[in-house]
PDB file of C-alpha atoms in Angstrom:
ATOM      1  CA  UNK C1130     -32.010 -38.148 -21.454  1.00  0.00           C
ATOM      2  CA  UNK C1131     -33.149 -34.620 -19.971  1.00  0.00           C
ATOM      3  CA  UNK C1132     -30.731 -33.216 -22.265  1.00  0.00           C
ATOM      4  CA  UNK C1133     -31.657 -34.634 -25.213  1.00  0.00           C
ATOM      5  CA  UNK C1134     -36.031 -33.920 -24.804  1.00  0.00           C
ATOM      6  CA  UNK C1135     -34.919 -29.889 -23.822  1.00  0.00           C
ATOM      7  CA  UNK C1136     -32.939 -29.808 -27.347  1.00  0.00           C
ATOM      8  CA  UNK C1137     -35.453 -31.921 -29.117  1.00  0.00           C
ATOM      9  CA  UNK C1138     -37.518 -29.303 -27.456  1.00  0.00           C
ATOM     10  CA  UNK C1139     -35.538 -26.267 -28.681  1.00  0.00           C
ATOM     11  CA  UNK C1140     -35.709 -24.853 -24.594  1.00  0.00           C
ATOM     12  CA  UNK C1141     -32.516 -23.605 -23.260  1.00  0.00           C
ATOM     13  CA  UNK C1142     -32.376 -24.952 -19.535  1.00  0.00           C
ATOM     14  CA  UNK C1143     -33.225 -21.194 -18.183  1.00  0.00           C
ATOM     15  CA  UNK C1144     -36.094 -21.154 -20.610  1.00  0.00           C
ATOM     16  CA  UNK C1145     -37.362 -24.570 -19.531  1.00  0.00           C
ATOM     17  CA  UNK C1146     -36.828 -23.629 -15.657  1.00  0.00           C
ATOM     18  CA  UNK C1147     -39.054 -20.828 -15.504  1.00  0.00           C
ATOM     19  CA  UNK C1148     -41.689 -22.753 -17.725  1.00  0.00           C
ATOM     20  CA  UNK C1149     -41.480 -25.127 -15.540  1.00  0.00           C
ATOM     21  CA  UNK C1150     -41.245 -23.838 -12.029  1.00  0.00           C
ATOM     22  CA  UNK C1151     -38.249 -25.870 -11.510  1.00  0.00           C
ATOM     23  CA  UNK C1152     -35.175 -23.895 -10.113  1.00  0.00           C
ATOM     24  CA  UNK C1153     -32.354 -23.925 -12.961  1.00  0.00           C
ATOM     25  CA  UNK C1154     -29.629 -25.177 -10.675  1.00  0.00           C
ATOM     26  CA  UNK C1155     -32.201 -28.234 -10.230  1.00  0.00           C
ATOM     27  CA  UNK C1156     -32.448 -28.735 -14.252  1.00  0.00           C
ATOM     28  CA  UNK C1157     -28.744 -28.002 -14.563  1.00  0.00           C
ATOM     29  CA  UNK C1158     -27.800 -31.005 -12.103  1.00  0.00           C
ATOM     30  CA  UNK C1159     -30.113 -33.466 -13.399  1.00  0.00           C
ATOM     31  CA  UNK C1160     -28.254 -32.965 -17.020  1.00  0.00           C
ATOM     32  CA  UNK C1161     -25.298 -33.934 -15.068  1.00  0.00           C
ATOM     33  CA  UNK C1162     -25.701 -35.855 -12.475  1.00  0.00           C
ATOM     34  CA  UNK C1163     -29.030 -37.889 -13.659  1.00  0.00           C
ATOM     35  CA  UNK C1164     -32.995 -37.573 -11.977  1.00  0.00           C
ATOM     36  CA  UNK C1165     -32.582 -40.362  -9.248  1.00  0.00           C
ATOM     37  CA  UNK C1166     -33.590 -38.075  -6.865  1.00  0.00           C
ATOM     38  CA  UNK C1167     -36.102 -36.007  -7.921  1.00  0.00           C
ATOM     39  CA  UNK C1168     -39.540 -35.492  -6.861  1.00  0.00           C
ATOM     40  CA  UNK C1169     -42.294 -36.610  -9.117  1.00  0.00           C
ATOM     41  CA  UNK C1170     -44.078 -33.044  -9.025  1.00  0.00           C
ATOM     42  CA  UNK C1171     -41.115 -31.284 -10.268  1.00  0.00           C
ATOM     43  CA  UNK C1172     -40.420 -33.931 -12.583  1.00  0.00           C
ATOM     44  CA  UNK C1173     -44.044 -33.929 -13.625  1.00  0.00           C
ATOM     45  CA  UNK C1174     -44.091 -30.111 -14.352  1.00  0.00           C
ATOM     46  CA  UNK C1175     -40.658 -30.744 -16.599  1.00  0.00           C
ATOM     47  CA  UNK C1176     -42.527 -33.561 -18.482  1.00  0.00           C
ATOM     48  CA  UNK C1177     -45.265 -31.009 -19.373  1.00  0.00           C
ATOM     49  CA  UNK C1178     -43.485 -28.565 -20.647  1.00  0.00           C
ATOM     50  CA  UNK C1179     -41.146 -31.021 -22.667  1.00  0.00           C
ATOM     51  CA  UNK C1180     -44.083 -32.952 -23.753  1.00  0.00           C
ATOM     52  CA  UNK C1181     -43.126 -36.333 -22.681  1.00  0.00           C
ATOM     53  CA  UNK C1182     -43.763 -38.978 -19.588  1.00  0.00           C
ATOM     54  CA  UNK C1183     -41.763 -39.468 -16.714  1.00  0.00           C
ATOM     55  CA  UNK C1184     -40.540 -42.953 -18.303  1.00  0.00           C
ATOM     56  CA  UNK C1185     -39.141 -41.107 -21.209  1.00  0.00           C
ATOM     57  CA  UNK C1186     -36.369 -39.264 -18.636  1.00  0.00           C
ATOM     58  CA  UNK C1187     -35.376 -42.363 -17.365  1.00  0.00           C
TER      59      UNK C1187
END
């Protein structure tokens, strides 16, 4: 679903890491491998920049 907002978005992942303050490797394995482990402040800081709630990723 991270994907899909960062399209909808029109962010490339590098673009949305360093709006973000989320390390690109970190955005690049959530795409992949899903957000099950991610902290809520980084995920947080994603949602703000993507425009969207936490909920929305899942």
């Amino acid at each position: 679903m991270l994907k899909e907002k960062r399209k909808q978005a029109k962010l490339s992942q590098p673009k949305l890491s360093k709006e973000s303050d989320v390390p690109l490797r970190t955005i690049q394995n959530w795409e992949k491998r899903g957000i099950e482990h991610a902290t809520v402040g980084s995920l947080k800081r994603v949602c703000d920049v993507l425009g969207c709630k936490i909920d929305d990723l899942l």
